[in-house]
């Protein structure tokens, strides 16, 4: 009995450490839970994926939606605070979100077996590892012409996908061999992982990959600094102390390596420097970053370690430094660091000390027993219930919770998916890219000139709900909303305002409307406030526009 108690205690401590401290090269997390119900727009059959700082979902009607750090318009520095439909196609079947705390990458499948990807190029990866750049786009772009894709998983900077014939393919960043093709060469098109045709499931982590075969064996490859491959290597204390910006590669594996000899694995999730998997007997196992402290092994677990004695685990998902799992009885459990309240247990983190409210052992999230599945992003979580409702909680700086605001949540709360009621205040965040000069990209991102922020004409008009018109001959811009009309001519330091029932007036402009790389930009505050919106700066040098 004493040995059994010691084993339980030891398992708890290690499970806590495995998820309690952050890793290097992170994937892409105040309070109340958020869900999107079937009657509010999400039918019962919905698939969801939490990415770096955004969320994506496929509804039962085949439409695709995203919100948060919006990779479709990321170059404009715009975040979508509510679910927004991606295109008009109605034949989407699955979606996967990834990226890191700057980047946002997505991949999705259609019912015809085609595969599509889009996202924001990885600045984090490019800065450190020149050349590691997967092909990306702000709108879904088809990957080749194949029509036999069956599943896809997006990591920190790489993609891994399964075909219906059981073959496995990968592309993207490859510094740590996470593509599994025996090299460290980045790939812009899918390359086959070995020649096996019996792969059944795959999960892409920050810089490593894990996959299951039809015979129940588990395989891993890529980054292994923290022993996240689970093959008994990695975890050198000297490597932890020596590396700075570029993680060491001494323990990496460039081709699939079997994890142990067991043949009863049924589910797996790769996170940031750690991995978790479930066996057919319902047991849950974790390994990687921050595990047992013993001679020769400093704060890592290099082989699978069982979490407690429960045998009813059904779904597991790993994030930055926390985990969330579903049991067969429909209960939801979370553990790890609790910054931003991302465990969903209703406890606010202590400012500056997020670890003080974390838990090293699975803790039940609420009392509901109807959870169906869960997906964990870097620092936020999205989960579905059996009735089709979708819930989010955790970090919300970019609106990834989908509630129309940037307030983080510490417990699951419903995010309504309904038209905004008249009089409801909505807001959007903008990030000026460059001061006193033209933007660095071709999309004319928000920028500051003479102390005034200029934004793309079309974006601002659509966001404010105004009717806008561009007259190329006069080079004149006109905004009309309800009883107010604003006219500005490109290059002129004045604007004309006409409001019903009032005399027309002309006002000076510190920053006139003008063309930047083929895009017309207009002064944000002047147009917004004259059309009834409010503009304010935050303490992190971003702009909030409330309409």
PDB file of N, CA, C and O in Angstrom, residues 165-191:
ATOM      1  N   UNK A 165      -4.803   6.157 -48.654  1.00  0.00           N
ATOM      2  CA  UNK A 165      -4.067   4.904 -48.842  1.00  0.00           C
ATOM      3  C   UNK A 165      -3.130   4.599 -47.681  1.00  0.00           C
ATOM      4  O   UNK A 165      -2.334   3.665 -47.745  1.00  0.00           O
ATOM      5  N   UNK A 166      -3.198   5.415 -46.595  1.00  0.00           N
ATOM      6  CA  UNK A 166      -2.389   5.165 -45.415  1.00  0.00           C
ATOM      7  C   UNK A 166      -0.992   5.744 -45.471  1.00  0.00           C
ATOM      8  O   UNK A 166      -0.200   5.526 -44.540  1.00  0.00           O
ATOM      9  N   UNK A 167      -0.671   6.485 -46.533  1.00  0.00           N
ATOM     10  CA  UNK A 167       0.640   7.124 -46.595  1.00  0.00           C
ATOM     11  C   UNK A 167       0.617   8.443 -45.822  1.00  0.00           C
ATOM     12  O   UNK A 167      -0.435   9.057 -45.629  1.00  0.00           O
ATOM     13  N   UNK A 168       1.801   8.876 -45.385  1.00  0.00           N
ATOM     14  CA  UNK A 168       1.935  10.078 -44.574  1.00  0.00           C
ATOM     15  C   UNK A 168       2.834  11.074 -45.300  1.00  0.00           C
ATOM     16  O   UNK A 168       3.877  10.706 -45.834  1.00  0.00           O
ATOM     17  N   UNK A 169       2.431  12.355 -45.289  1.00  0.00           N
ATOM     18  CA  UNK A 169       3.131  13.388 -46.032  1.00  0.00           C
ATOM     19  C   UNK A 169       3.358  14.606 -45.146  1.00  0.00           C
ATOM     20  O   UNK A 169       2.558  14.900 -44.264  1.00  0.00           O
ATOM     21  N   UNK A 170       4.451  15.342 -45.391  1.00  0.00           N
ATOM     22  CA  UNK A 170       4.779  16.490 -44.547  1.00  0.00           C
ATOM     23  C   UNK A 170       5.459  17.580 -45.371  1.00  0.00           C
ATOM     24  O   UNK A 170       6.090  17.306 -46.384  1.00  0.00           O
ATOM     25  N   UNK A 171       5.335  18.821 -44.901  1.00  0.00           N
ATOM     26  CA  UNK A 171       6.009  19.951 -45.545  1.00  0.00           C
ATOM     27  C   UNK A 171       6.058  21.126 -44.571  1.00  0.00           C
ATOM     28  O   UNK A 171       5.385  21.154 -43.562  1.00  0.00           O
ATOM     29  N   UNK A 172       6.907  22.111 -44.910  1.00  0.00           N
ATOM     30  CA  UNK A 172       7.071  23.273 -44.038  1.00  0.00           C
ATOM     31  C   UNK A 172       8.465  23.332 -43.443  1.00  0.00           C
ATOM     32  O   UNK A 172       9.442  22.871 -44.031  1.00  0.00           O
ATOM     33  N   UNK A 173       8.572  23.915 -42.248  1.00  0.00           N
ATOM     34  CA  UNK A 173       9.855  24.039 -41.560  1.00  0.00           C
ATOM     35  C   UNK A 173      10.399  22.660 -41.196  1.00  0.00           C
ATOM     36  O   UNK A 173       9.629  21.731 -40.946  1.00  0.00           O
ATOM     37  N   UNK A 174      11.732  22.550 -41.133  1.00  0.00           N
ATOM     38  CA  UNK A 174      12.302  21.214 -40.912  1.00  0.00           C
ATOM     39  C   UNK A 174      13.651  21.258 -40.211  1.00  0.00           C
ATOM     40  O   UNK A 174      14.457  20.346 -40.348  1.00  0.00           O
ATOM     41  N   UNK A 175      13.936  22.299 -39.461  1.00  0.00           N
ATOM     42  CA  UNK A 175      15.238  22.417 -38.804  1.00  0.00           C
ATOM     43  C   UNK A 175      15.513  21.226 -37.898  1.00  0.00           C
ATOM     44  O   UNK A 175      16.669  20.798 -37.750  1.00  0.00           O
ATOM     45  N   UNK A 176      14.478  20.694 -37.260  1.00  0.00           N
ATOM     46  CA  UNK A 176      14.674  19.595 -36.309  1.00  0.00           C
ATOM     47  C   UNK A 176      14.296  18.233 -36.895  1.00  0.00           C
ATOM     48  O   UNK A 176      14.172  17.264 -36.154  1.00  0.00           O
ATOM     49  N   UNK A 177      14.091  18.186 -38.197  1.00  0.00           N
ATOM     50  CA  UNK A 177      13.721  16.911 -38.810  1.00  0.00           C
ATOM     51  C   UNK A 177      12.283  16.537 -38.586  1.00  0.00           C
ATOM     52  O   UNK A 177      11.899  15.374 -38.731  1.00  0.00           O
ATOM     53  N   UNK A 178      11.424  17.521 -38.253  1.00  0.00           N
ATOM     54  CA  UNK A 178      10.025  17.241 -37.935  1.00  0.00           C
ATOM     55  C   UNK A 178       9.204  16.757 -39.122  1.00  0.00           C
ATOM     56  O   UNK A 178       8.095  16.259 -38.946  1.00  0.00           O
ATOM     57  N   UNK A 179       9.762  16.875 -40.342  1.00  0.00           N
ATOM     58  CA  UNK A 179       9.044  16.347 -41.503  1.00  0.00           C
ATOM     59  C   UNK A 179       9.235  14.844 -41.653  1.00  0.00           C
ATOM     60  O   UNK A 179       8.478  14.189 -42.373  1.00  0.00           O
ATOM     61  N   UNK A 180      10.275  14.306 -41.005  1.00  0.00           N
ATOM     62  CA  UNK A 180      10.469  12.856 -41.018  1.00  0.00           C
ATOM     63  C   UNK A 180      10.985  12.283 -42.322  1.00  0.00           C
ATOM     64  O   UNK A 180      10.890  11.071 -42.548  1.00  0.00           O
ATOM     65  N   UNK A 181      11.539  13.138 -43.190  1.00  0.00           N
ATOM     66  CA  UNK A 181      12.015  12.639 -44.482  1.00  0.00           C
ATOM     67  C   UNK A 181      13.510  12.348 -44.480  1.00  0.00           C
ATOM     68  O   UNK A 181      14.119  12.153 -45.538  1.00  0.00           O
ATOM     69  N   UNK A 182      14.129  12.339 -43.293  1.00  0.00           N
ATOM     70  CA  UNK A 182      15.549  12.022 -43.190  1.00  0.00           C
ATOM     71  C   UNK A 182      16.466  13.199 -43.410  1.00  0.00           C
ATOM     72  O   UNK A 182      17.694  13.027 -43.449  1.00  0.00           O
ATOM     73  N   UNK A 183      15.912  14.418 -43.569  1.00  0.00           N
ATOM     74  CA  UNK A 183      16.721  15.606 -43.785  1.00  0.00           C
ATOM     75  C   UNK A 183      16.300  16.709 -42.814  1.00  0.00           C
ATOM     76  O   UNK A 183      15.379  16.533 -42.013  1.00  0.00           O
ATOM     77  N   UNK A 184      16.973  17.838 -42.908  1.00  0.00           N
ATOM     78  CA  UNK A 184      16.564  19.042 -42.178  1.00  0.00           C
ATOM     79  C   UNK A 184      16.286  20.162 -43.183  1.00  0.00           C
ATOM     80  O   UNK A 184      16.366  21.340 -42.860  1.00  0.00           O
ATOM     81  N   UNK A 185      15.937  19.769 -44.384  1.00  0.00           N
ATOM     82  CA  UNK A 185      15.641  20.721 -45.453  1.00  0.00           C
ATOM     83  C   UNK A 185      14.169  21.105 -45.434  1.00  0.00           C
ATOM     84  O   UNK A 185      13.303  20.220 -45.484  1.00  0.00           O
ATOM     85  N   UNK A 186      13.841  22.387 -45.360  1.00  0.00           N
ATOM     86  CA  UNK A 186      12.434  22.790 -45.398  1.00  0.00           C
ATOM     87  C   UNK A 186      11.818  22.455 -46.749  1.00  0.00           C
ATOM     88  O   UNK A 186      12.502  22.476 -47.771  1.00  0.00           O
ATOM     89  N   UNK A 187      10.534  22.146 -46.754  1.00  0.00           N
ATOM     90  CA  UNK A 187       9.862  21.756 -47.987  1.00  0.00           C
ATOM     91  C   UNK A 187       8.647  22.640 -48.231  1.00  0.00           C
ATOM     92  O   UNK A 187       7.874  22.895 -47.319  1.00  0.00           O
ATOM     93  N   UNK A 188       8.485  23.068 -49.484  1.00  0.00           N
ATOM     94  CA  UNK A 188       7.329  23.884 -49.842  1.00  0.00           C
ATOM     95  C   UNK A 188       6.208  23.064 -50.465  1.00  0.00           C
ATOM     96  O   UNK A 188       5.135  23.601 -50.748  1.00  0.00           O
ATOM     97  N   UNK A 189       6.464  21.786 -50.682  1.00  0.00           N
ATOM     98  CA  UNK A 189       5.439  20.870 -51.186  1.00  0.00           C
ATOM     99  C   UNK A 189       5.515  19.590 -50.354  1.00  0.00           C
ATOM    100  O   UNK A 189       6.559  19.272 -49.785  1.00  0.00           O
ATOM    101  N   UNK A 190       4.406  18.842 -50.265  1.00  0.00           N
ATOM    102  CA  UNK A 190       4.410  17.614 -49.467  1.00  0.00           C
ATOM    103  C   UNK A 190       5.441  16.593 -49.937  1.00  0.00           C
ATOM    104  O   UNK A 190       5.592  16.355 -51.134  1.00  0.00           O
ATOM    105  N   UNK A 191       6.163  16.014 -48.964  1.00  0.00           N
ATOM    106  CA  UNK A 191       7.075  14.911 -49.246  1.00  0.00           C
ATOM    107  C   UNK A 191       6.629  13.724 -48.408  1.00  0.00           C
ATOM    108  O   UNK A 191       6.173  13.881 -47.278  1.00  0.00           O
TER     109      UNK A 191
END
